[in-house]
Amino acid sequence: MGLTGLEIYKHLPKTNCKECGSPTCLAFAMALASGKAELSACPYVTDEAKEALDSAAAPPIKKVTVGTGDHVVELGEETELFRHDKRFFHPTGVAVLISDTEDSAAKAEAFNDLEFDRVGMHYVTDMVAVKCDSGDAGKFKATVEAVAGKTEKAMVLMAEDPAVIEGALEVVADRKPLIHAATGDNYEKMTELAKNKGCPLVVKGSDLHNTAELVEKVVALGYKELVLDSGARETSQVLADLTQFRRLAVRKKFRPFGYPAIALTTKEDPREEVIQAGVYLSKYADVVVLKACEKQQLLPLLSWRQNLYTDPQKPIAVEAGLYEVGEAGEESPVYVTTNFSLTYFIVEGEVESSRIPSRILSVDTGGISVLTAYADNKFSAETIAEAIKKAGLEDKVKHRKLVLPGHVAVLKGTLEEESGWEVMVGPREASGITKYAKENFG
Amino acid sequence: MIIIGERINGMFKDIGGAIKDRDPAPVQEWARKQEYNGAHYLDINVGPSSAEPVEAMKWLVEVTQEVSDLPLCLDSTKYDAIEAGLKLCKQPAMINSVPAEMPKMERVFAMAAEHGAEVICLAMNEEGIPKDADIRVGLAAELVATADAFGITPDMLYIDPLVLPCNVAQDHGPEVMRTLREIKVISDPAPKTTVGLSNISQGTKNRELINRTFAVMAMANGLDSAIADACDDELMAAVASARIILDMDIYCDSYVDVFKQRNR
Amino acid sequence: MAVEIQKEKYRSKVGEVVLGATKDQGGTRSHTITVGGESALPFLHFEGEIPNRPVVALEVWDMVPDWNPCFEQYFGDVYNDPAAWAKKCVDEYGADLIQVRLKSADPDLNDTSPEDCAATVKKILEAVSVPVIVIGCGKAEKDNTLYTPIAEAAAGENLVMGVGELENYKAVTSACMANNHVVIAQSPIDINICKQLNILITEMSPAMSTRIIIDPTVAALGYGIEYSYSIMERARNGALQGDKMLGMPMYGNAGFESWRVKEANILTEEQPEWGEQEERGILWEATTAMAYLQSGIDILVMRHPEALKVIKGNIDDLMKDNSY
């Protein structure tokens, strides 16, 4: 929603001169609010009014990008407080922290390994943060250079001494790293550095109010590629501040908070740290920085990110095809279902808990469930028979038996004719699969 | 949608008689009945012909509050009667109503601010009811801006775009719908909207059908409340259904009962 | 620059439900637990009251469970003794309450009789002093025969019993009504059914409206968690905006669901690119629980003691005041 009539009215001269064609300034404001008039019709409009109207047309949260080439991470442009109202757009950037006082080469190696394949998707830990704990500009620069040599992923440079950042930027400015952070003490110099090199800049306040103030100062210096950090580090306060950033930006179009936000973990225990990062990821952080860098620690966090940022309006599909559950062999049973992810996962879970190695043939129904797809003719004798061929099932198993979802038992006859396979009618609900498997294949 | 139960009005014969005889029974029966059927406010109107509006208002407020905890909507063109009623209300009430006319707005908004009351604002002025939506919205904006000067936030206001009977002023219908939509761009928070629902069907056949059709159409255009007959079951069912379709309530099979039983 | 803090104005709040009963109240618990009562979104203390912290239960089965071998070291010595198992969960692992799953009642497993199930529940009540949740084996027909004997044997204890479903809620609700227990109303990731079921239970007895716990069915991380998450967010928003039939505290089996999936169980050797199995499993469960805390859950049922520990720590952190 743009500006309201009353908000516009506040910026008008309130002289009721009628030169715009409206009887009063208030009527003109209402005409502007509902898009029936142009601001230029008012001969006395101020620059301030123009600016206010322009910013109302901008998206509530600005897009900010970090990194270059294939490794660009896009942040911001969010419009919602709840994913069910529409969707969340740019997944939170997950940054692993490397200190310039630890074995940075080893950690950078480990970081490079933090990519995962899961349910037909590829999850990437997309950012690496290098932090100056040494206080030594030379050491930080060398560490940044070494890390940059190991990975092309987007970087975050963390130091509050502009001289330290300046040194590091000499080697990685062209990678467009995110600079953390401009503070009340250093913002003039930090803004100048960021602006000259075209790098995004975190503005770190001491609380919400101070952050808003500082953002306005940085914007007044002519720079808007910003990311917010309220300075809070206690889980509960960070949650509150991130919520305020999002609410004020989306609901109130409060310009100082119209930027993406970053959150830093504090927990030393990696489990606690992952959960703390999870809270920030759930509630509105656009970047999360954490120290944990083991595979088993990042996989759950990246899976949650993937789940949270799916589009609720779109059925989510797994890749159609043949999946193995356990050490499936030539005699293992074959279950048929659709490629609606929820259906597939539930079937997979049940097949797995039967502890009988099996295959699941996921038929491309455009990501809709068994009964809906059946009604829509997308889960039919033809589509299933075609999927059998496409998956090369005949070469994978010796038997010629398929387990069909009980809800579509009616397909049995035509499917047998169409495919030449024997069709066994399975349970109607996935929850019956374990028992069914034990009885038939145990 | 917020339903303001219309039935305690001296215009109705039983209530008029009750006021005259100071017989609380009919008033209290209607208070209970409307509350039971899901009204959120009870409109209190001494009727056009009351000889002693201040005393009648005070009495109606008192006897109604004896049997119902619902907030009241004090309905009169006599502001002394409203003010006397406001003083007796146990919880924040609603004032019904004020047009976009200067001395009246000052009087009403001052007493609303003092008593923390909500106000029904009429999109009309000395020149009468405009047909054109732009003019109605302009009047609404004036009401909002004036209330703002009294420290009354827009969400305390219910703008009534004013409805005329559909058999005599058919061309007003689309304008009212547009007014309801555009009132929402006046301010943030936006003022709420209300209508006197049964005005639309004065002098027509099928009054109830017209009323509930109008109700759901107006809701789709953003209507927040209506002064209406809470005991019209078909109307309440239509409103409950419209709330589901507009995603204002979460569906369940018993949604009509849930809507009606909110007060119980 | 003074920022105008955004607080939602809600019309209502989540209802409070008391679990367990002390001696004075006719039971034998050392204390009761109250859940619900929120007048704000999860942990947003700045806009309302969060009078009761979410609580965390550990699950106990009445038979040796087919769980991942990594649980042996925590529970292996008590797998055969549900009472000792429950006691260990409370004394050693810090569970706020216990959930016993009467798995052995399954006709395809031990087909344990209702009387023996009731006896198991009694033993657990004697072994621990915290409130207890009792759920059946998951086969409705059999479970319906368990509720009344258990409810009667534990009369006065204010158990939480479940589960009631849309097609099958009367037996468990009657048992709870007659003996003053709390019922779990389970809906299959469907907010409309969730609401309807609460209405039907309340119609059986209006007094039950403060004795219902919503189980919206919580999927595991990676397996549809976002559906449950959004349904819970919608339900909680509805409750705060005055929808009383969604205004009950929420509950979920985060442990049970998480440990059904491949990501928690597959051995390190079989899937080295996913990292170490037990640690992965703990975080799979804890991350699932974390997400549900953020969408408004009031009672979490966990399985791994280490996951419970990290989640309790997270709740401690989140319960700190953040008003401005």
mmCIF file with all atom_site columns, N, CA and C in Angstrom, chain A residues 311-367:
data_model
loop_
_atom_site.group_PDB
_atom_site.id
_atom_site.type_symbol
_atom_site.label_atom_id
_atom_site.label_alt_id
_atom_site.label_comp_id
_atom_site.label_asym_id
_atom_site.label_entity_id
_atom_site.label_seq_id
_atom_site.pdbx_PDB_ins_code
_atom_site.Cartn_x
_atom_site.Cartn_y
_atom_site.Cartn_z
_atom_site.occupancy
_atom_site.B_iso_or_equiv
_atom_site.pdbx_formal_charge
_atom_site.auth_seq_id
_atom_site.auth_comp_id
_atom_site.auth_asym_id
_atom_site.auth_atom_id
_atom_site.pdbx_PDB_model_num
ATOM 1   N N  . ASP A 1 311 ? 7.522  -21.946 -1.543  1.00 0.00 ? 311 ASP A N  1
ATOM 2   C CA . ASP A 1 311 ? 6.337  -21.145 -1.844  1.00 0.00 ? 311 ASP A CA 1
ATOM 3   C C  . ASP A 1 311 ? 5.092  -21.927 -1.431  1.00 0.00 ? 311 ASP A C  1
ATOM 4   N N  . PRO A 1 312 ? 4.349  -21.424 -0.419  1.00 0.00 ? 312 PRO A N  1
ATOM 5   C CA . PRO A 1 312 ? 3.194  -22.189 0.058   1.00 0.00 ? 312 PRO A CA 1
ATOM 6   C C  . PRO A 1 312 ? 2.086  -22.336 -0.982  1.00 0.00 ? 312 PRO A C  1
ATOM 7   N N  . GLN A 1 313 ? 2.078  -21.462 -2.002  1.00 0.00 ? 313 GLN A N  1
ATOM 8   C CA . GLN A 1 313 ? 1.015  -21.556 -3.014  1.00 0.00 ? 313 GLN A CA 1
ATOM 9   C C  . GLN A 1 313 ? 1.300  -22.672 -4.016  1.00 0.00 ? 313 GLN A C  1
ATOM 10  N N  . LYS A 1 314 ? 2.561  -23.058 -4.082  1.00 0.00 ? 314 LYS A N  1
ATOM 11  C CA . LYS A 1 314 ? 2.944  -24.021 -5.107  1.00 0.00 ? 314 LYS A CA 1
ATOM 12  C C  . LYS A 1 314 ? 3.054  -25.395 -4.509  1.00 0.00 ? 314 LYS A C  1
ATOM 13  N N  . PRO A 1 315 ? 2.462  -26.385 -5.179  1.00 0.00 ? 315 PRO A N  1
ATOM 14  C CA . PRO A 1 315 ? 2.706  -27.729 -4.672  1.00 0.00 ? 315 PRO A CA 1
ATOM 15  C C  . PRO A 1 315 ? 4.193  -28.018 -4.826  1.00 0.00 ? 315 PRO A C  1
ATOM 16  N N  . ILE A 1 316 ? 4.754  -28.684 -3.843  1.00 0.00 ? 316 ILE A N  1
ATOM 17  C CA . ILE A 1 316 ? 6.183  -28.914 -3.924  1.00 0.00 ? 316 ILE A CA 1
ATOM 18  C C  . ILE A 1 316 ? 6.412  -30.316 -4.431  1.00 0.00 ? 316 ILE A C  1
ATOM 19  N N  . ALA A 1 317 ? 7.191  -30.386 -5.466  1.00 0.00 ? 317 ALA A N  1
ATOM 20  C CA . ALA A 1 317 ? 7.411  -31.675 -6.093  1.00 0.00 ? 317 ALA A CA 1
ATOM 21  C C  . ALA A 1 317 ? 8.805  -32.193 -5.774  1.00 0.00 ? 317 ALA A C  1
ATOM 22  N N  . VAL A 1 318 ? 8.923  -33.495 -5.623  1.00 0.00 ? 318 VAL A N  1
ATOM 23  C CA . VAL A 1 318 ? 10.251 -34.102 -5.660  1.00 0.00 ? 318 VAL A CA 1
ATOM 24  C C  . VAL A 1 318 ? 10.474 -34.471 -7.123  1.00 0.00 ? 318 VAL A C  1
ATOM 25  N N  . GLU A 1 319 ? 11.716 -34.695 -7.471  1.00 0.00 ? 319 GLU A N  1
ATOM 26  C CA . GLU A 1 319 ? 12.018 -35.088 -8.830  1.00 0.00 ? 319 GLU A CA 1
ATOM 27  C C  . GLU A 1 319 ? 11.350 -36.433 -9.093  1.00 0.00 ? 319 GLU A C  1
ATOM 28  N N  . ALA A 1 320 ? 10.625 -36.529 -10.201 1.00 0.00 ? 320 ALA A N  1
ATOM 29  C CA . ALA A 1 320 ? 10.004 -37.812 -10.516 1.00 0.00 ? 320 ALA A CA 1
ATOM 30  C C  . ALA A 1 320 ? 11.096 -38.816 -10.849 1.00 0.00 ? 320 ALA A C  1
ATOM 31  N N  . GLY A 1 321 ? 10.832 -40.098 -10.600 1.00 0.00 ? 321 GLY A N  1
ATOM 32  C CA . GLY A 1 321 ? 11.827 -41.114 -10.917 1.00 0.00 ? 321 GLY A CA 1
ATOM 33  C C  . GLY A 1 321 ? 11.821 -42.225 -9.886  1.00 0.00 ? 321 GLY A C  1
ATOM 34  N N  . LEU A 1 322 ? 12.873 -43.022 -9.938  1.00 0.00 ? 322 LEU A N  1
ATOM 35  C CA . LEU A 1 322 ? 12.937 -44.195 -9.081  1.00 0.00 ? 322 LEU A CA 1
ATOM 36  C C  . LEU A 1 322 ? 13.858 -43.915 -7.896  1.00 0.00 ? 322 LEU A C  1
ATOM 37  N N  . TYR A 1 323 ? 13.364 -44.164 -6.691  1.00 0.00 ? 323 TYR A N  1
ATOM 38  C CA . TYR A 1 323 ? 14.153 -43.948 -5.484  1.00 0.00 ? 323 TYR A CA 1
ATOM 39  C C  . TYR A 1 323 ? 14.378 -45.280 -4.778  1.00 0.00 ? 323 TYR A C  1
ATOM 40  N N  . GLU A 1 324 ? 15.596 -45.430 -4.220  1.00 0.00 ? 324 GLU A N  1
ATOM 41  C CA . GLU A 1 324 ? 15.876 -46.635 -3.450  1.00 0.00 ? 324 GLU A CA 1
ATOM 42  C C  . GLU A 1 324 ? 15.791 -46.330 -1.972  1.00 0.00 ? 324 GLU A C  1
ATOM 43  N N  . VAL A 1 325 ? 15.160 -47.218 -1.256  1.00 0.00 ? 325 VAL A N  1
ATOM 44  C CA . VAL A 1 325 ? 15.103 -47.083 0.196   1.00 0.00 ? 325 VAL A CA 1
ATOM 45  C C  . VAL A 1 325 ? 15.845 -48.285 0.767   1.00 0.00 ? 325 VAL A C  1
ATOM 46  N N  . GLY A 1 326 ? 16.974 -48.038 1.376   1.00 0.00 ? 326 GLY A N  1
ATOM 47  C CA . GLY A 1 326 ? 17.810 -49.143 1.859   1.00 0.00 ? 326 GLY A CA 1
ATOM 48  C C  . GLY A 1 326 ? 18.554 -49.776 0.692   1.00 0.00 ? 326 GLY A C  1
ATOM 49  N N  . GLU A 1 327 ? 19.173 -50.952 0.953   1.00 0.00 ? 327 GLU A N  1
ATOM 50  C CA . GLU A 1 327 ? 19.965 -51.638 -0.072  1.00 0.00 ? 327 GLU A CA 1
ATOM 51  C C  . GLU A 1 327 ? 19.021 -52.428 -0.979  1.00 0.00 ? 327 GLU A C  1
ATOM 52  N N  . ALA A 1 328 ? 18.348 -51.742 -1.867  1.00 0.00 ? 328 ALA A N  1
ATOM 53  C CA . ALA A 1 328 ? 17.370 -52.423 -2.709  1.00 0.00 ? 328 ALA A CA 1
ATOM 54  C C  . ALA A 1 328 ? 18.061 -53.322 -3.742  1.00 0.00 ? 328 ALA A C  1
ATOM 55  N N  . GLY A 1 329 ? 17.516 -54.517 -3.892  1.00 0.00 ? 329 GLY A N  1
ATOM 56  C CA . GLY A 1 329 ? 18.087 -55.472 -4.842  1.00 0.00 ? 329 GLY A CA 1
ATOM 57  C C  . GLY A 1 329 ? 17.083 -55.843 -5.921  1.00 0.00 ? 329 GLY A C  1
ATOM 58  N N  . GLU A 1 330 ? 17.370 -56.942 -6.623  1.00 0.00 ? 330 GLU A N  1
ATOM 59  C CA . GLU A 1 330 ? 16.529 -57.352 -7.758  1.00 0.00 ? 330 GLU A CA 1
ATOM 60  C C  . GLU A 1 330 ? 15.150 -57.865 -7.352  1.00 0.00 ? 330 GLU A C  1
ATOM 61  N N  . GLU A 1 331 ? 15.066 -58.313 -6.085  1.00 0.00 ? 331 GLU A N  1
ATOM 62  C CA . GLU A 1 331 ? 13.785 -58.862 -5.635  1.00 0.00 ? 331 GLU A CA 1
ATOM 63  C C  . GLU A 1 331 ? 12.990 -57.872 -4.780  1.00 0.00 ? 331 GLU A C  1
ATOM 64  N N  . SER A 1 332 ? 13.556 -56.702 -4.547  1.00 0.00 ? 332 SER A N  1
ATOM 65  C CA . SER A 1 332 ? 12.910 -55.760 -3.630  1.00 0.00 ? 332 SER A CA 1
ATOM 66  C C  . SER A 1 332 ? 11.568 -55.274 -4.178  1.00 0.00 ? 332 SER A C  1
ATOM 67  N N  . PRO A 1 333 ? 10.613 -55.044 -3.285  1.00 0.00 ? 333 PRO A N  1
ATOM 68  C CA . PRO A 1 333 ? 9.305  -54.561 -3.733  1.00 0.00 ? 333 PRO A CA 1
ATOM 69  C C  . PRO A 1 333 ? 9.381  -53.140 -4.305  1.00 0.00 ? 333 PRO A C  1
ATOM 70  N N  . VAL A 1 334 ? 8.370  -52.827 -5.137  1.00 0.00 ? 334 VAL A N  1
ATOM 71  C CA . VAL A 1 334 ? 8.301  -51.498 -5.752  1.00 0.00 ? 334 VAL A CA 1
ATOM 72  C C  . VAL A 1 334 ? 6.946  -50.867 -5.395  1.00 0.00 ? 334 VAL A C  1
ATOM 73  N N  . TYR A 1 335 ? 6.995  -49.664 -4.815  1.00 0.00 ? 335 TYR A N  1
ATOM 74  C CA . TYR A 1 335 ? 5.781  -48.915 -4.498  1.00 0.00 ? 335 TYR A CA 1
ATOM 75  C C  . TYR A 1 335 ? 5.642  -47.770 -5.507  1.00 0.00 ? 335 TYR A C  1
ATOM 76  N N  . VAL A 1 336 ? 4.415  -47.496 -5.896  1.00 0.00 ? 336 VAL A N  1
ATOM 77  C CA . VAL A 1 336 ? 4.170  -46.381 -6.817  1.00 0.00 ? 336 VAL A CA 1
ATOM 78  C C  . VAL A 1 336 ? 3.456  -45.269 -6.065  1.00 0.00 ? 336 VAL A C  1
ATOM 79  N N  . THR A 1 337 ? 3.926  -44.042 -6.250  1.00 0.00 ? 337 THR A N  1
ATOM 80  C CA . THR A 1 337 ? 3.189  -42.902 -5.705  1.00 0.00 ? 337 THR A CA 1
ATOM 81  C C  . THR A 1 337 ? 3.424  -41.691 -6.603  1.00 0.00 ? 337 THR A C  1
ATOM 82  N N  . THR A 1 338 ? 2.935  -40.522 -6.173  1.00 0.00 ? 338 THR A N  1
ATOM 83  C CA . THR A 1 338 ? 3.087  -39.327 -7.006  1.00 0.00 ? 338 THR A CA 1
ATOM 84  C C  . THR A 1 338 ? 4.354  -38.592 -6.603  1.00 0.00 ? 338 THR A C  1
ATOM 85  N N  . ASN A 1 339 ? 4.608  -37.475 -7.270  1.00 0.00 ? 339 ASN A N  1
ATOM 86  C CA . ASN A 1 339 ? 5.793  -36.717 -6.880  1.00 0.00 ? 339 ASN A CA 1
ATOM 87  C C  . ASN A 1 339 ? 5.440  -35.474 -6.064  1.00 0.00 ? 339 ASN A C  1
ATOM 88  N N  . PHE A 1 340 ? 4.244  -35.434 -5.461  1.00 0.00 ? 340 PHE A N  1
ATOM 89  C CA . PHE A 1 340 ? 3.921  -34.409 -4.461  1.00 0.00 ? 340 PHE A CA 1
ATOM 90  C C  . PHE A 1 340 ? 4.822  -34.700 -3.266  1.00 0.00 ? 340 PHE A C  1
ATOM 91  N N  . SER A 1 341 ? 5.599  -33.709 -2.865  1.00 0.00 ? 341 SER A N  1
ATOM 92  C CA . SER A 1 341 ? 6.663  -34.015 -1.914  1.00 0.00 ? 341 SER A CA 1
ATOM 93  C C  . SER A 1 341 ? 6.119  -34.583 -0.605  1.00 0.00 ? 341 SER A C  1
ATOM 94  N N  . LEU A 1 342 ? 5.033  -33.992 -0.105  1.00 0.00 ? 342 LEU A N  1
ATOM 95  C CA . LEU A 1 342 ? 4.534  -34.468 1.179   1.00 0.00 ? 342 LEU A CA 1
ATOM 96  C C  . LEU A 1 342 ? 4.120  -35.940 1.085   1.00 0.00 ? 342 LEU A C  1
ATOM 97  N N  . THR A 1 343 ? 3.402  -36.271 0.003   1.00 0.00 ? 343 THR A N  1
ATOM 98  C CA . THR A 1 343 ? 3.004  -37.657 -0.210  1.00 0.00 ? 343 THR A CA 1
ATOM 99  C C  . THR A 1 343 ? 4.240  -38.549 -0.302  1.00 0.00 ? 343 THR A C  1
ATOM 100 N N  . TYR A 1 344 ? 5.184  -38.111 -1.134  1.00 0.00 ? 344 TYR A N  1
ATOM 101 C CA . TYR A 1 344 ? 6.371  -38.928 -1.330  1.00 0.00 ? 344 TYR A CA 1
ATOM 102 C C  . TYR A 1 344 ? 7.106  -39.165 -0.012  1.00 0.00 ? 344 TYR A C  1
ATOM 103 N N  . PHE A 1 345 ? 7.305  -38.093 0.755   1.00 0.00 ? 345 PHE A N  1
ATOM 104 C CA . PHE A 1 345 ? 8.074  -38.219 1.993   1.00 0.00 ? 345 PHE A CA 1
ATOM 105 C C  . PHE A 1 345 ? 7.378  -39.134 2.994   1.00 0.00 ? 345 PHE A C  1
ATOM 106 N N  . ILE A 1 346 ? 6.073  -39.033 3.060   1.00 0.00 ? 346 ILE A N  1
ATOM 107 C CA . ILE A 1 346 ? 5.345  -39.867 4.008   1.00 0.00 ? 346 ILE A CA 1
ATOM 108 C C  . ILE A 1 346 ? 5.478  -41.326 3.595   1.00 0.00 ? 346 ILE A C  1
ATOM 109 N N  . VAL A 1 347 ? 5.321  -41.585 2.304   1.00 0.00 ? 347 VAL A N  1
ATOM 110 C CA . VAL A 1 347 ? 5.482  -42.961 1.811   1.00 0.00 ? 347 VAL A CA 1
ATOM 111 C C  . VAL A 1 347 ? 6.907  -43.442 2.081   1.00 0.00 ? 347 VAL A C  1
ATOM 112 N N  . GLU A 1 348 ? 7.861  -42.577 1.797   1.00 0.00 ? 348 GLU A N  1
ATOM 113 C CA . GLU A 1 348 ? 9.254  -42.967 2.007   1.00 0.00 ? 348 GLU A CA 1
ATOM 114 C C  . GLU A 1 348 ? 9.519  -43.304 3.475   1.00 0.00 ? 348 GLU A C  1
ATOM 115 N N  . GLY A 1 349 ? 8.980  -42.470 4.358   1.00 0.00 ? 349 GLY A N  1
ATOM 116 C CA . GLY A 1 349 ? 9.175  -42.710 5.791   1.00 0.00 ? 349 GLY A CA 1
ATOM 117 C C  . GLY A 1 349 ? 8.595  -44.048 6.211   1.00 0.00 ? 349 GLY A C  1
ATOM 118 N N  . GLU A 1 350 ? 7.411  -44.359 5.695   1.00 0.00 ? 350 GLU A N  1
ATOM 119 C CA . GLU A 1 350 ? 6.759  -45.612 6.079   1.00 0.00 ? 350 GLU A CA 1
ATOM 120 C C  . GLU A 1 350 ? 7.489  -46.820 5.494   1.00 0.00 ? 350 GLU A C  1
ATOM 121 N N  . VAL A 1 351 ? 7.913  -46.682 4.244   1.00 0.00 ? 351 VAL A N  1
ATOM 122 C CA . VAL A 1 351 ? 8.649  -47.789 3.606   1.00 0.00 ? 351 VAL A CA 1
ATOM 123 C C  . VAL A 1 351 ? 9.938  -48.026 4.389   1.00 0.00 ? 351 VAL A C  1
ATOM 124 N N  . GLU A 1 352 ? 10.564 -46.918 4.779   1.00 0.00 ? 352 GLU A N  1
ATOM 125 C CA . GLU A 1 352 ? 11.807 -47.030 5.521   1.00 0.00 ? 352 GLU A CA 1
ATOM 126 C C  . GLU A 1 352 ? 11.594 -47.738 6.855   1.00 0.00 ? 352 GLU A C  1
ATOM 127 N N  . SER A 1 353 ? 10.508 -47.384 7.535   1.00 0.00 ? 353 SER A N  1
ATOM 128 C CA . SER A 1 353 ? 10.331 -47.994 8.842   1.00 0.00 ? 353 SER A CA 1
ATOM 129 C C  . SER A 1 353 ? 9.872  -49.453 8.747   1.00 0.00 ? 353 SER A C  1
ATOM 130 N N  . SER A 1 354 ? 9.535  -49.902 7.530   1.00 0.00 ? 354 SER A N  1
ATOM 131 C CA . SER A 1 354 ? 9.244  -51.333 7.374   1.00 0.00 ? 354 SER A CA 1
ATOM 132 C C  . SER A 1 354 ? 10.542 -52.146 7.426   1.00 0.00 ? 354 SER A C  1
ATOM 133 N N  . ARG A 1 355 ? 11.671 -51.435 7.245   1.00 0.00 ? 355 ARG A N  1
ATOM 134 C CA . ARG A 1 355 ? 13.001 -52.072 7.274   1.00 0.00 ? 355 ARG A CA 1
ATOM 135 C C  . ARG A 1 355 ? 13.172 -53.125 6.178   1.00 0.00 ? 355 ARG A C  1
ATOM 136 N N  . ILE A 1 356 ? 12.364 -53.037 5.138   1.00 0.00 ? 356 ILE A N  1
ATOM 137 C CA . ILE A 1 356 ? 12.523 -53.943 3.999   1.00 0.00 ? 356 ILE A CA 1
ATOM 138 C C  . ILE A 1 356 ? 13.024 -53.096 2.830   1.00 0.00 ? 356 ILE A C  1
ATOM 139 N N  . PRO A 1 357 ? 14.256 -53.352 2.367   1.00 0.00 ? 357 PRO A N  1
ATOM 140 C CA . PRO A 1 357 ? 14.780 -52.539 1.267   1.00 0.00 ? 357 PRO A CA 1
ATOM 141 C C  . PRO A 1 357 ? 13.793 -52.553 0.102   1.00 0.00 ? 357 PRO A C  1
ATOM 142 N N  . SER A 1 358 ? 13.513 -51.371 -0.453  1.00 0.00 ? 358 SER A N  1
ATOM 143 C CA . SER A 1 358 ? 12.459 -51.258 -1.470  1.00 0.00 ? 358 SER A CA 1
ATOM 144 C C  . SER A 1 358 ? 12.799 -50.161 -2.462  1.00 0.00 ? 358 SER A C  1
ATOM 145 N N  . ARG A 1 359 ? 11.963 -50.054 -3.483  1.00 0.00 ? 359 ARG A N  1
ATOM 146 C CA . ARG A 1 359 ? 12.057 -48.914 -4.404  1.00 0.00 ? 359 ARG A CA 1
ATOM 147 C C  . ARG A 1 359 ? 10.713 -48.180 -4.411  1.00 0.00 ? 359 ARG A C  1
ATOM 148 N N  . ILE A 1 360 ? 10.810 -46.892 -4.624  1.00 0.00 ? 360 ILE A N  1
ATOM 149 C CA . ILE A 1 360 ? 9.584  -46.103 -4.783  1.00 0.00 ? 360 ILE A CA 1
ATOM 150 C C  . ILE A 1 360 ? 9.638  -45.441 -6.149  1.00 0.00 ? 360 ILE A C  1
ATOM 151 N N  . LEU A 1 361 ? 8.601  -45.681 -6.942  1.00 0.00 ? 361 LEU A N  1
ATOM 152 C CA . LEU A 1 361 ? 8.512  -45.027 -8.241  1.00 0.00 ? 361 LEU A CA 1
ATOM 153 C C  . LEU A 1 361 ? 7.629  -43.789 -8.072  1.00 0.00 ? 361 LEU A C  1
ATOM 154 N N  . SER A 1 362 ? 8.268  -42.638 -8.222  1.00 0.00 ? 362 SER A N  1
ATOM 155 C CA . SER A 1 362 ? 7.551  -41.380 -8.045  1.00 0.00 ? 362 SER A CA 1
ATOM 156 C C  . SER A 1 362 ? 7.145  -40.874 -9.417  1.00 0.00 ? 362 SER A C  1
ATOM 157 N N  . VAL A 1 363 ? 5.838  -40.883 -9.681  1.00 0.00 ? 363 VAL A N  1
ATOM 158 C CA . VAL A 1 363 ? 5.320  -40.524 -10.998 1.00 0.00 ? 363 VAL A CA 1
ATOM 159 C C  . VAL A 1 363 ? 5.121  -39.013 -11.080 1.00 0.00 ? 363 VAL A C  1
ATOM 160 N N  . ASP A 1 364 ? 5.509  -38.423 -12.183 1.00 0.00 ? 364 ASP A N  1
ATOM 161 C CA . ASP A 1 364 ? 5.364  -36.968 -12.341 1.00 0.00 ? 364 ASP A CA 1
ATOM 162 C C  . ASP A 1 364 ? 3.894  -36.585 -12.479 1.00 0.00 ? 364 ASP A C  1
ATOM 163 N N  . THR A 1 365 ? 3.338  -36.034 -11.395 1.00 0.00 ? 365 THR A N  1
ATOM 164 C CA . THR A 1 365 ? 1.947  -35.567 -11.442 1.00 0.00 ? 365 THR A CA 1
ATOM 165 C C  . THR A 1 365 ? 1.920  -34.051 -11.324 1.00 0.00 ? 365 THR A C  1
ATOM 166 N N  . GLY A 1 366 ? 3.075  -33.429 -11.537 1.00 0.00 ? 366 GLY A N  1
ATOM 167 C CA . GLY A 1 366 ? 3.132  -31.976 -11.374 1.00 0.00 ? 366 GLY A CA 1
ATOM 168 C C  . GLY A 1 366 ? 3.042  -31.586 -9.905  1.00 0.00 ? 366 GLY A C  1
ATOM 169 N N  . GLY A 1 367 ? 3.440  -32.512 -9.052  1.00 0.00 ? 367 GLY A N  1
ATOM 170 C CA . GLY A 1 367 ? 3.483  -32.186 -7.625  1.00 0.00 ? 367 GLY A CA 1
ATOM 171 C C  . GLY A 1 367 ? 2.119  -32.163 -6.960  1.00 0.00 ? 367 GLY A C  1
#
